[in-house]
Structures are given as C-alpha cells and as structure tokens.
mmCIF file of N, CA, C and O in Angstrom:
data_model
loop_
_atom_site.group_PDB
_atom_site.id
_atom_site.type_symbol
_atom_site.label_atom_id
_atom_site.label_comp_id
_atom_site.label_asym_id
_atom_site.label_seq_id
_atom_site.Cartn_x
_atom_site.Cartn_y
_atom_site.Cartn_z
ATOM 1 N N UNK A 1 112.169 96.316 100.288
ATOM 2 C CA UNK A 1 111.583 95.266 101.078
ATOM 3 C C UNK A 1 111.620 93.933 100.333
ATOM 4 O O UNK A 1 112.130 92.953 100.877
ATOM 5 N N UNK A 2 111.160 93.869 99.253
ATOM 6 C CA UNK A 2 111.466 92.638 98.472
ATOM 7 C C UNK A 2 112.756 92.098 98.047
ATOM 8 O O UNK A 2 112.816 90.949 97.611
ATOM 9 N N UNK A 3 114.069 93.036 98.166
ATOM 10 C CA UNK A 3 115.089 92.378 98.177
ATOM 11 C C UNK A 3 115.315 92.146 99.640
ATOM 12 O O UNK A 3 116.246 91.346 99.727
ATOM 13 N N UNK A 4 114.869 92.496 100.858
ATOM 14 C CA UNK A 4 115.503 91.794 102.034
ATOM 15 C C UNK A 4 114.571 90.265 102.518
ATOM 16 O O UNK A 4 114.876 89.315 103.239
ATOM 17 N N UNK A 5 113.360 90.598 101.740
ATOM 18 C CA UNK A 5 112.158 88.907 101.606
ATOM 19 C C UNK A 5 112.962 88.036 100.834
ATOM 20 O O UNK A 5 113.155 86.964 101.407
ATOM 21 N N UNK A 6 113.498 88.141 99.721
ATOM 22 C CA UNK A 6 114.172 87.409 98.754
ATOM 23 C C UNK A 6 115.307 86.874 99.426
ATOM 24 O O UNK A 6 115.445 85.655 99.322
ATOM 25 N N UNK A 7 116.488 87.752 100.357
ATOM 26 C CA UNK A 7 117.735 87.218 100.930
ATOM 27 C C UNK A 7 117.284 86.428 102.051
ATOM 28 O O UNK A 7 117.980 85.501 102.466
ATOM 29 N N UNK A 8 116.168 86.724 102.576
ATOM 30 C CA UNK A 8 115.645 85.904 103.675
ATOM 31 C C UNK A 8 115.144 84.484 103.234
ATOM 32 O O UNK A 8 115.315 83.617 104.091
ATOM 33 N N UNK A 9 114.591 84.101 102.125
ATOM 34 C CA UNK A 9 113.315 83.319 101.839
ATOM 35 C C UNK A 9 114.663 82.170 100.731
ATOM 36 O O UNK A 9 114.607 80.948 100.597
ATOM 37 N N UNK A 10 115.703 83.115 100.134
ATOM 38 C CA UNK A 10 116.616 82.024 99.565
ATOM 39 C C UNK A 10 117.274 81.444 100.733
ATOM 40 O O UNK A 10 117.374 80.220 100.817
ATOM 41 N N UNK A 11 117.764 82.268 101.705
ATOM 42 C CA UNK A 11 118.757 81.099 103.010
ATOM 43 C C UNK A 11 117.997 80.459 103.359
ATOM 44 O O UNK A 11 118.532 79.379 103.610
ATOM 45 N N UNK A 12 116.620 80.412 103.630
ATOM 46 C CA UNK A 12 116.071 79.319 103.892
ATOM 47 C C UNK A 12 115.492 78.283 103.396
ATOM 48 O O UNK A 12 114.857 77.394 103.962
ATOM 49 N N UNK A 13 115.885 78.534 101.682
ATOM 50 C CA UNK A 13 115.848 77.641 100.394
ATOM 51 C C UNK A 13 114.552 77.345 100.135
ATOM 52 O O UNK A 13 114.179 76.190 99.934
ATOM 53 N N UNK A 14 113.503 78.717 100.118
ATOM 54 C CA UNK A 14 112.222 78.452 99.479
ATOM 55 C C UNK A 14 112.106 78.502 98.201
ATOM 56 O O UNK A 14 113.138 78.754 97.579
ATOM 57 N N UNK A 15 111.309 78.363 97.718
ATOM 58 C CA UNK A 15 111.531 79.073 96.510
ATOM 59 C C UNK A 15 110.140 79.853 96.091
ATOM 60 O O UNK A 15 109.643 80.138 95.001
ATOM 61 N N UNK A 16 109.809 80.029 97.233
ATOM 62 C CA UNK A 16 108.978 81.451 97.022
ATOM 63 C C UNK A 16 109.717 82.950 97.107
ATOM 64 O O UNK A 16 110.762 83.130 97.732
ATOM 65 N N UNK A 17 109.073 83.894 96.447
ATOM 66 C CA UNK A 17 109.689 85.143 96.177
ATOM 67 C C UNK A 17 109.043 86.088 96.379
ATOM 68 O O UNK A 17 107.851 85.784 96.440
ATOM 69 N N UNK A 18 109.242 87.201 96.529
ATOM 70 C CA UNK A 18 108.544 88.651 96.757
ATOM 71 C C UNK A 18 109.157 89.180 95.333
ATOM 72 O O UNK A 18 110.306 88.872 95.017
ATOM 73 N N UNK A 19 108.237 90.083 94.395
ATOM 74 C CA UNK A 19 108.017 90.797 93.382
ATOM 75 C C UNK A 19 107.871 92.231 93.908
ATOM 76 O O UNK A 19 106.850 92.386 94.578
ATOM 77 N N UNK A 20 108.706 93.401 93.756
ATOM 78 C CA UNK A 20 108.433 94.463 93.863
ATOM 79 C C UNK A 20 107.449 95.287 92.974
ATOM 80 O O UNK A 20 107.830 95.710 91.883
ATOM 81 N N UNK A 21 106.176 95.517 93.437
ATOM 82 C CA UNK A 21 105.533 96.354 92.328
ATOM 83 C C UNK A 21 104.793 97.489 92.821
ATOM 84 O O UNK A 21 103.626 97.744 92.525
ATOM 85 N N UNK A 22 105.638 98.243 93.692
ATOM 86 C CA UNK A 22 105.997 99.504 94.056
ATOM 87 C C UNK A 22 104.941 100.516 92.647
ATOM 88 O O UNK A 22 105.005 100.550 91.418
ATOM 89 N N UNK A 23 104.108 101.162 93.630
ATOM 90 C CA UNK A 23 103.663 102.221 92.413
ATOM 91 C C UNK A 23 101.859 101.406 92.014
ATOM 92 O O UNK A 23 100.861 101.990 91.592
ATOM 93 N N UNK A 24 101.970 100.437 92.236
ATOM 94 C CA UNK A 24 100.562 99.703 91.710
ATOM 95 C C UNK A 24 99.315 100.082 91.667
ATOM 96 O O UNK A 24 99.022 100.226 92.853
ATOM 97 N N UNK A 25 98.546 100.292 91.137
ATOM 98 C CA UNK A 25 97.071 100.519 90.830
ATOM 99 C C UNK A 25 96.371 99.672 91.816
ATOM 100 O O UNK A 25 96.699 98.667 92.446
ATOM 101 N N UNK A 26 95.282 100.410 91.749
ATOM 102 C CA UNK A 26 94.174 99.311 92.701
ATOM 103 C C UNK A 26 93.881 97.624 91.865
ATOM 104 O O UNK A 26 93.920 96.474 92.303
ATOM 105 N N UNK A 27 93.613 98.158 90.613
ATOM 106 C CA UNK A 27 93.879 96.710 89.579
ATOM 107 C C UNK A 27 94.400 96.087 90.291
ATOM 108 O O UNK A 27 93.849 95.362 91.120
ATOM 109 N N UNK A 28 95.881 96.259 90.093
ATOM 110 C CA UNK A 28 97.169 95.398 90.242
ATOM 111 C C UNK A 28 97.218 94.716 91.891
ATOM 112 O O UNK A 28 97.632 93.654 92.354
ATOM 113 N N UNK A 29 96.634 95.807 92.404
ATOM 114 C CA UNK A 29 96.664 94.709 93.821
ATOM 115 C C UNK A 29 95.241 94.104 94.401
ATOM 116 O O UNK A 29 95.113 93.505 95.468
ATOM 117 N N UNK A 30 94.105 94.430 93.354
ATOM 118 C CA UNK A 30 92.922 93.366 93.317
ATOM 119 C C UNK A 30 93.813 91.800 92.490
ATOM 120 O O UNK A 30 93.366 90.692 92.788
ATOM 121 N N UNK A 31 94.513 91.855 91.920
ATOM 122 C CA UNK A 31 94.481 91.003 90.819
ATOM 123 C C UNK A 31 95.242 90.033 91.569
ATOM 124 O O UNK A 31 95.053 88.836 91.789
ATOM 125 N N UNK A 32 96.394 91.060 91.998
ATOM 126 C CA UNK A 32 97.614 90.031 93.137
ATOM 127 C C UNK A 32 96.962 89.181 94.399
ATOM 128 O O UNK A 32 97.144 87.975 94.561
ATOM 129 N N UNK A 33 96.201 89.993 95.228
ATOM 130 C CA UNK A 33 94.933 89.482 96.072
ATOM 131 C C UNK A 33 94.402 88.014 95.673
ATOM 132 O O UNK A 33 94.569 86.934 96.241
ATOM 133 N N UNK A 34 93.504 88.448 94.166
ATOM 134 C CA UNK A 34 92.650 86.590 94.130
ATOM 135 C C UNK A 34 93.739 85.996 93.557
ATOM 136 O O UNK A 34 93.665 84.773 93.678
ATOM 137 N N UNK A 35 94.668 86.342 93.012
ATOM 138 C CA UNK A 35 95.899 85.531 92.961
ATOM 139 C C UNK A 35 96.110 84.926 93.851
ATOM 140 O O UNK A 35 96.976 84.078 93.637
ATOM 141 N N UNK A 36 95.648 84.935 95.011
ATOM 142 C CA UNK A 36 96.027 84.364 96.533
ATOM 143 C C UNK A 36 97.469 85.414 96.726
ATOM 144 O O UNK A 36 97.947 84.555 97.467
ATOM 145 N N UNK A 37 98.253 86.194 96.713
ATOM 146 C CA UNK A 37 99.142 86.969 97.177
ATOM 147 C C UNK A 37 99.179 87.952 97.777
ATOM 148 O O UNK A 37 98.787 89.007 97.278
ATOM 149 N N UNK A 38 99.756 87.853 99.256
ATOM 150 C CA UNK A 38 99.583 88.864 100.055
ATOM 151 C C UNK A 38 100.054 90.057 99.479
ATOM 152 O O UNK A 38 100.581 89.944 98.372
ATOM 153 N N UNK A 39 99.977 91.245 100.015
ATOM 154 C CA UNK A 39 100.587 92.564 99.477
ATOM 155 C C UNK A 39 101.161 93.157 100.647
ATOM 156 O O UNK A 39 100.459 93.402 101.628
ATOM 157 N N UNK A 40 102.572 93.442 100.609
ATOM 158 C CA UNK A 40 102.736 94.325 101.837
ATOM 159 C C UNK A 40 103.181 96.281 101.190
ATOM 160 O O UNK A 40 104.000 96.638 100.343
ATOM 161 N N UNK A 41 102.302 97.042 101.979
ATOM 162 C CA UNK A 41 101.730 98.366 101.629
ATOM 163 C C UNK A 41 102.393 99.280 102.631
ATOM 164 O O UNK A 41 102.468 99.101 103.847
ATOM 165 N N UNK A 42 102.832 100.224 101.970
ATOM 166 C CA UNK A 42 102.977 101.492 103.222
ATOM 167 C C UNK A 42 101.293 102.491 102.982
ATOM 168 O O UNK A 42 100.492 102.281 102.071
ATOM 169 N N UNK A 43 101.187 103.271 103.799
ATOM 170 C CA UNK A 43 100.147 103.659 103.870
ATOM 171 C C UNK A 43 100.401 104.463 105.648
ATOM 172 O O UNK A 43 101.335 104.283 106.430
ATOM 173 N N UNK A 44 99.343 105.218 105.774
ATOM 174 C CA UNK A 44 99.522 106.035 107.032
ATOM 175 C C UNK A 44 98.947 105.735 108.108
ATOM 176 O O UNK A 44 97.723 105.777 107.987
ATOM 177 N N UNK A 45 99.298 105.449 109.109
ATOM 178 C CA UNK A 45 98.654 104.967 110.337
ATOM 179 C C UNK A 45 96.977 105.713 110.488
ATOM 180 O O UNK A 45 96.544 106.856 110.342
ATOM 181 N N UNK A 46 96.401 104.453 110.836
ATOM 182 C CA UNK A 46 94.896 104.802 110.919
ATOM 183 C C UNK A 46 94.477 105.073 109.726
ATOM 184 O O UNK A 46 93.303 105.442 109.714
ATOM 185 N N UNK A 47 95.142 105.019 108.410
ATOM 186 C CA UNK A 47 94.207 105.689 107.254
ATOM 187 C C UNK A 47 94.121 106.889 107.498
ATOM 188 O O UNK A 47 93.133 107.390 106.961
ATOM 189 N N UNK A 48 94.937 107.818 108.280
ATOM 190 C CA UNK A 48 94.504 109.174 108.594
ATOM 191 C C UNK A 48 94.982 109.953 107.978
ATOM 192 O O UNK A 48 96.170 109.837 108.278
ATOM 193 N N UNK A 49 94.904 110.720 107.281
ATOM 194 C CA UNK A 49 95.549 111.943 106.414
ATOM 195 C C UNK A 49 97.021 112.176 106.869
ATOM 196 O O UNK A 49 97.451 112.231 108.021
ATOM 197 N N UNK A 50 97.875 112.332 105.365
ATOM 198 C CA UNK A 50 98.916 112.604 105.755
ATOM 199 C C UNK A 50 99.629 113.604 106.721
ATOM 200 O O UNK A 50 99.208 114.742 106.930
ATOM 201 N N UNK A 51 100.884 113.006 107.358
ATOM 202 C CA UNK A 51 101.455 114.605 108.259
ATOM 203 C C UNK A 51 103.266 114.293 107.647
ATOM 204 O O UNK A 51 103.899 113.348 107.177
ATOM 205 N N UNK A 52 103.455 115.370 107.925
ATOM 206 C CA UNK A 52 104.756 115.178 107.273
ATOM 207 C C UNK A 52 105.973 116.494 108.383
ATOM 208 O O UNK A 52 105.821 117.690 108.632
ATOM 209 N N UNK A 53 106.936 115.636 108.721
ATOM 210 C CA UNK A 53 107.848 115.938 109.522
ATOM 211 C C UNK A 53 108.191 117.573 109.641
ATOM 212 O O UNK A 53 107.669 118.183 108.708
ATOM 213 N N UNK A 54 108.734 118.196 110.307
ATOM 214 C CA UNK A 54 109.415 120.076 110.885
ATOM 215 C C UNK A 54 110.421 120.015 110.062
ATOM 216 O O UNK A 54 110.564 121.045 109.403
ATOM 217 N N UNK A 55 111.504 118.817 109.767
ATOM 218 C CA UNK A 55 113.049 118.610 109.331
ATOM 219 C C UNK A 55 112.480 118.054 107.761
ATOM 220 O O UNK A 55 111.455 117.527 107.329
ATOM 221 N N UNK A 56 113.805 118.514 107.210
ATOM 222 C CA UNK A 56 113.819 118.016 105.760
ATOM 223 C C UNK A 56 115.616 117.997 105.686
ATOM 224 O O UNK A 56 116.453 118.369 106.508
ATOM 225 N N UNK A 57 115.757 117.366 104.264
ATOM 226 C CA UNK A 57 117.551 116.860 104.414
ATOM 227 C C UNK A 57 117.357 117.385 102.725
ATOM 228 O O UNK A 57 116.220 117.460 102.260
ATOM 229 N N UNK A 58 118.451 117.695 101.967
ATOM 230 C CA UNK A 58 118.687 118.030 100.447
ATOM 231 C C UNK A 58 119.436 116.242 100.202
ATOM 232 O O UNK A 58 120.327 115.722 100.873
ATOM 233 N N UNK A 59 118.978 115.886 99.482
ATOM 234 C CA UNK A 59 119.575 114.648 98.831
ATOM 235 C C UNK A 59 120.847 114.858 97.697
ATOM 236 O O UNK A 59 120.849 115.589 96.707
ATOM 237 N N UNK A 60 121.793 114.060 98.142
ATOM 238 C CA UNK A 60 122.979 114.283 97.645
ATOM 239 C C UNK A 60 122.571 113.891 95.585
ATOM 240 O O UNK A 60 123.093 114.539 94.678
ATOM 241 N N UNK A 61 121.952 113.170 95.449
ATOM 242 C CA UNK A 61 121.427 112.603 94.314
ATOM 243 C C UNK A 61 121.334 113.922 93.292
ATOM 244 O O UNK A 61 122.049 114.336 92.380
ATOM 245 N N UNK A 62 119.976 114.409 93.963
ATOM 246 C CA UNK A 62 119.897 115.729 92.861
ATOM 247 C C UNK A 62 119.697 116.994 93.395
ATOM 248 O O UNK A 62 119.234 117.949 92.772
ATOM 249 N N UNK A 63 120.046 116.991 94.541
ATOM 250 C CA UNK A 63 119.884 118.298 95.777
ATOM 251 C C UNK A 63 119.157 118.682 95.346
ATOM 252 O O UNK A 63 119.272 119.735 94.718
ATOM 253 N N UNK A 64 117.433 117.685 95.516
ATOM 254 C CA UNK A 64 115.912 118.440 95.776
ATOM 255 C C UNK A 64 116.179 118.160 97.252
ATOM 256 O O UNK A 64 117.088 117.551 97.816
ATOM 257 N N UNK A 65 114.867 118.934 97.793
ATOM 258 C CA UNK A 65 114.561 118.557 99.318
ATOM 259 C C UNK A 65 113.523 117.679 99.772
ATOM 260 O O UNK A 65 112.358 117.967 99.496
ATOM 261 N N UNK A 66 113.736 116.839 100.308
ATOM 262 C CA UNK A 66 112.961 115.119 101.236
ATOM 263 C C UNK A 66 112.853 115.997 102.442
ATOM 264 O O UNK A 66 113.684 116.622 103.101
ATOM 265 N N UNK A 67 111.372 115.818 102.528
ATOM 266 C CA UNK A 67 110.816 115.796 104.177
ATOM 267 C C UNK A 67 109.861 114.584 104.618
ATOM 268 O O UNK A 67 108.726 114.348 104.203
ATOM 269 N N UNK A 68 110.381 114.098 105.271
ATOM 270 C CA UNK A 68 109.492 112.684 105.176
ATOM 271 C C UNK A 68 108.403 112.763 105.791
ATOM 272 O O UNK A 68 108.045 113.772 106.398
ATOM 273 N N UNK A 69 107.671 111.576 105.695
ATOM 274 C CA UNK A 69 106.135 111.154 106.556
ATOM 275 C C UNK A 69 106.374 111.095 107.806
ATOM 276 O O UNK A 69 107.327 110.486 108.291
ATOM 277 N N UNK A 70 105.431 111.797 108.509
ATOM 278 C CA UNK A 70 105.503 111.722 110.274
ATOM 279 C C UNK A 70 104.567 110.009 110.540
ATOM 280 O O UNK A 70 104.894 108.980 111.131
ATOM 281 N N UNK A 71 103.597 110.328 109.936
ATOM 282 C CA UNK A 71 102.897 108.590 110.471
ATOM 283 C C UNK A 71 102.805 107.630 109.031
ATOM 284 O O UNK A 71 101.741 107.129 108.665
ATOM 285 N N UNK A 72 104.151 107.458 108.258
ATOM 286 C CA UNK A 72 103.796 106.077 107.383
ATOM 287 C C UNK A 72 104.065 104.940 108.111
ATOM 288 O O UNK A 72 104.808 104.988 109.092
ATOM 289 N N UNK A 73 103.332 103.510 107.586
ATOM 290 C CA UNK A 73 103.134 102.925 108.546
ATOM 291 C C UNK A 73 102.723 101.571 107.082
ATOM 292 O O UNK A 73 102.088 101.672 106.033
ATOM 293 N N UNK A 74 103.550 100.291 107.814
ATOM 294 C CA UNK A 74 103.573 99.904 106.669
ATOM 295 C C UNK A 74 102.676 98.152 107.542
ATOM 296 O O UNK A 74 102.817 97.738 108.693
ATOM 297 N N UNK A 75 101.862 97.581 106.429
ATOM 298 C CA UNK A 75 100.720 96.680 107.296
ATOM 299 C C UNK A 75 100.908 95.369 105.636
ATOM 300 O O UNK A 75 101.774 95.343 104.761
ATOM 301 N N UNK A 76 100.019 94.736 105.789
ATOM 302 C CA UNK A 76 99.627 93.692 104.918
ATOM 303 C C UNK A 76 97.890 93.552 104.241
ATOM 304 O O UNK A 76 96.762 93.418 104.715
ATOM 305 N N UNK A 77 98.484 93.672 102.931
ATOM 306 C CA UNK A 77 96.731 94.090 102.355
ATOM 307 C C UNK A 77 96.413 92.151 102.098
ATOM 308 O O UNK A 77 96.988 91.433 101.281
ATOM 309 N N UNK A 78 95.620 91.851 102.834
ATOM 310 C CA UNK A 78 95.019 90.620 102.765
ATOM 311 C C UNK A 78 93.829 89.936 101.739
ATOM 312 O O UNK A 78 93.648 88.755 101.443
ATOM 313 N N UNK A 79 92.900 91.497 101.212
ATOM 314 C CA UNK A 79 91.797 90.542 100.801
ATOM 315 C C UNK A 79 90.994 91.740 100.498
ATOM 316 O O UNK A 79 91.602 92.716 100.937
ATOM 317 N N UNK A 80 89.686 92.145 99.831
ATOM 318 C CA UNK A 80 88.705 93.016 99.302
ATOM 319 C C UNK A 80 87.481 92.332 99.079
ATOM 320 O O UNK A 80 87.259 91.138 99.277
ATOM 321 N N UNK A 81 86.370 93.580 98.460
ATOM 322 C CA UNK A 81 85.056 93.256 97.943
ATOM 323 C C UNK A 81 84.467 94.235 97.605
ATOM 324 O O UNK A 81 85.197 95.077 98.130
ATOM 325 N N UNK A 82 83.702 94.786 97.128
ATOM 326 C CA UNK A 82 82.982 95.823 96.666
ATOM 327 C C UNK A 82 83.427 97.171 97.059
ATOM 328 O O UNK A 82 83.899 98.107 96.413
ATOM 329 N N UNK A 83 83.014 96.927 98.870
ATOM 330 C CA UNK A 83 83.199 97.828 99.533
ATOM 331 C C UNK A 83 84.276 98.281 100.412
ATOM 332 O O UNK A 83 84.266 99.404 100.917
ATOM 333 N N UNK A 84 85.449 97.198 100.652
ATOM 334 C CA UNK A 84 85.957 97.310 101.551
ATOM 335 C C UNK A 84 87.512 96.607 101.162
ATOM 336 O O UNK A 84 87.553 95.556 100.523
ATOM 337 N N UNK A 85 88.849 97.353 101.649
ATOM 338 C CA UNK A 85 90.011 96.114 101.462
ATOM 339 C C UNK A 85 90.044 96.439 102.885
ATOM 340 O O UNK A 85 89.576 97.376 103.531
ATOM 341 N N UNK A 86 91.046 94.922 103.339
ATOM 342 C CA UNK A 86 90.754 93.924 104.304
ATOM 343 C C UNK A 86 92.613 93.906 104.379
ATOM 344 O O UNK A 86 93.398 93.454 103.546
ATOM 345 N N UNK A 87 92.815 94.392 105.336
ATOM 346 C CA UNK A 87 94.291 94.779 106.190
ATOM 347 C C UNK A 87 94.510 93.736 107.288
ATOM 348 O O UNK A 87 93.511 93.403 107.926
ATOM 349 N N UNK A 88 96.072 92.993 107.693
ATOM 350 C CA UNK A 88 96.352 93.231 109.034
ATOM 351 C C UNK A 88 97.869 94.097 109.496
ATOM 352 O O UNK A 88 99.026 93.978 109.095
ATOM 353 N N UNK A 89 97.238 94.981 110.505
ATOM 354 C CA UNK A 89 98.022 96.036 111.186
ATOM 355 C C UNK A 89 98.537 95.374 112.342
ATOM 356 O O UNK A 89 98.008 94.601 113.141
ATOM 357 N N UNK A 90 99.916 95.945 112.232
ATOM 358 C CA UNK A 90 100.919 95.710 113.355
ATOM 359 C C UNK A 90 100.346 96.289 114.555
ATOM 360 O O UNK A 90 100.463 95.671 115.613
ATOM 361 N N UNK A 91 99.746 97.391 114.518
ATOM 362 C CA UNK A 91 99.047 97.968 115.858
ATOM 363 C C UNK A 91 98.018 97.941 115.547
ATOM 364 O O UNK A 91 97.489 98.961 115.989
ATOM 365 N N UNK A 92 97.194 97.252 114.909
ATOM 366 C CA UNK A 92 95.589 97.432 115.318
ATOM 367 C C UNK A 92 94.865 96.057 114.955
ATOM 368 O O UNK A 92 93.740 95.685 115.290
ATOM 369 N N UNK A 93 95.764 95.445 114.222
ATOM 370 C CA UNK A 93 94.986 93.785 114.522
ATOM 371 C C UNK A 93 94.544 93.757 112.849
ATOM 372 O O UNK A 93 95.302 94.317 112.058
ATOM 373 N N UNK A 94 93.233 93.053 112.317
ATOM 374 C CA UNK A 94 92.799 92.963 111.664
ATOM 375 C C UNK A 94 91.917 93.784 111.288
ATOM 376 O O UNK A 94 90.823 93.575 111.810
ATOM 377 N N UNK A 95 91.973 94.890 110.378
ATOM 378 C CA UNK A 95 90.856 95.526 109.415
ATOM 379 C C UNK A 95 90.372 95.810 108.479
ATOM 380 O O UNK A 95 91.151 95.750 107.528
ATOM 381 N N UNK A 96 89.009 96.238 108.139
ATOM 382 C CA UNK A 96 88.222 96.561 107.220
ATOM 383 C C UNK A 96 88.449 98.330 106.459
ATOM 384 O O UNK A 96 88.028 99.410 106.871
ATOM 385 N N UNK A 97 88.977 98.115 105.681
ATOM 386 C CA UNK A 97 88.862 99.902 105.472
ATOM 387 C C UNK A 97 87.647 100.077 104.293
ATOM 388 O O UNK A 97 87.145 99.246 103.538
ATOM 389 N N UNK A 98 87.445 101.275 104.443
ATOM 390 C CA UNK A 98 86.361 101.587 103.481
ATOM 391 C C UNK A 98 87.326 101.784 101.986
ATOM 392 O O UNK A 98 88.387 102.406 101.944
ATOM 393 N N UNK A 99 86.655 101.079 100.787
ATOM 394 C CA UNK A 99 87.622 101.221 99.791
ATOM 395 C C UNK A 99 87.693 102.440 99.089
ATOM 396 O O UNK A 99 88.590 102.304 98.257
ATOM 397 N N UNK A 100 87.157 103.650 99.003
ATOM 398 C CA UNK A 100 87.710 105.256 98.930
ATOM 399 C C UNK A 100 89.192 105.314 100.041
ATOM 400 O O UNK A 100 90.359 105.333 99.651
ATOM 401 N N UNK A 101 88.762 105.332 101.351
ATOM 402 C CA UNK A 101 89.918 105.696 102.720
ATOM 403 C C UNK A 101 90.900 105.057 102.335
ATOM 404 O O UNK A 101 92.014 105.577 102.399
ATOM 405 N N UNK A 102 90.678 103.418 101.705
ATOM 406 C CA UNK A 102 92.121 102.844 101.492
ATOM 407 C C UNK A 102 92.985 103.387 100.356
ATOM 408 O O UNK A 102 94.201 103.568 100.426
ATOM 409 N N UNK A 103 92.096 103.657 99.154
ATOM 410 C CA UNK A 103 92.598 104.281 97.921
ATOM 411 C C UNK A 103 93.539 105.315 98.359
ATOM 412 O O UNK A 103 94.766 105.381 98.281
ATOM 413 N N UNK A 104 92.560 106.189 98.891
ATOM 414 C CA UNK A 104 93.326 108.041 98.886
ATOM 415 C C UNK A 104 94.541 107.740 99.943
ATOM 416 O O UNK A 104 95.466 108.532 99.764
ATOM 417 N N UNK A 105 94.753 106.904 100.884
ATOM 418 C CA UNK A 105 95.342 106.836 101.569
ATOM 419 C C UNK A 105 96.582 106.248 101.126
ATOM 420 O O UNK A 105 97.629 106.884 101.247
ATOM 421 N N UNK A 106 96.556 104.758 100.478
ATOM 422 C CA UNK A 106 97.208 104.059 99.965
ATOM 423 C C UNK A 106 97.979 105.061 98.511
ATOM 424 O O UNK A 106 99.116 104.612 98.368
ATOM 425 N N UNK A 107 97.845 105.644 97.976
ATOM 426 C CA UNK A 107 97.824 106.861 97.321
ATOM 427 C C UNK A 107 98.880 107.634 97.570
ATOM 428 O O UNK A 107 98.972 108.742 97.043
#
C-alpha cells in the first residue's frame, strides 16, 4: 500500500510520503497518531473475531499453505486515549473501539 501512496502522491508532485511500518506495536502507532499521522490498518470487519476462508492455495515461494481472511477489512486509525482508538470505516463511518477489541483485533 505504501508503494502505490508513494506512485500516486509523486505524479502529483507532493512531497508527502507513506512509510511502511507493517508489523507495528501499539507504541508505534500511538506515537505516529500525535505525530499528527494517519495510519492505514487492516484489521477485521466489525472488530469481530477472525474467520478464515474453505480454500487455501500452496505458495510457489516455499510450498507452505495460505488460507486467507474471510472478513479483513482495511479502515484508517485516526486518533486514541486511554480508553479507546478512534477509526474511520469505509462501511461504518466513524468509530470508537474499545482499546483491548482494537489491540486483539488489530493483532
């Protein structure tokens, strides 16, 4: 995702950038946050416990087996506080998650 923000954001000669930091701690995306920097997150629709697809494929790479996520679902982490990080969802608008639900989920 951050290399197709980057090919997008140079043709239009910004010189703002997207940083991939794939893998991040809650730290790392409190820190990016009051940084003023949005975060864009996969995570599972609704915060709801994972489900994961009937089909799986062997990857030519190291012929393990990939079965992917039935509901990942990818939104924008906006903002936090004690209790809560602060999302907006493509299907659900603006929300509040409880900050455990976002962790384990985000996870």
């Amino acid at each position: 995702m951050a290399e197709g923000a980057n090919r997008y954001l140079t043709a239009r000669k910004s010189a703002l950038r997207a940083v991939d930091i794939t893998g991040a701690d809650a730290y790392t995306l409190r820190r990016n946050l009051a940084q003023g920097r949005p975060v864009v997150i996969w995570t599972t629709v609704g915060f709801e416990p994972v489900a994961y697809s009937d089909y799986s494929w062997r990857l030519y790479s190291d012929s393990s087996v990939y079965t992917p996520y039935l509901n990942l679902h990818c939104l924008v982490l906006c903002g936090y506080d004690a209790d809560y990080f602060y999302v907006r969802d493509p299907l659900y608008g603006a929300l509040q998650v409880e900050r455990e639900t976002f962790l384990l989920r985000y996870t």
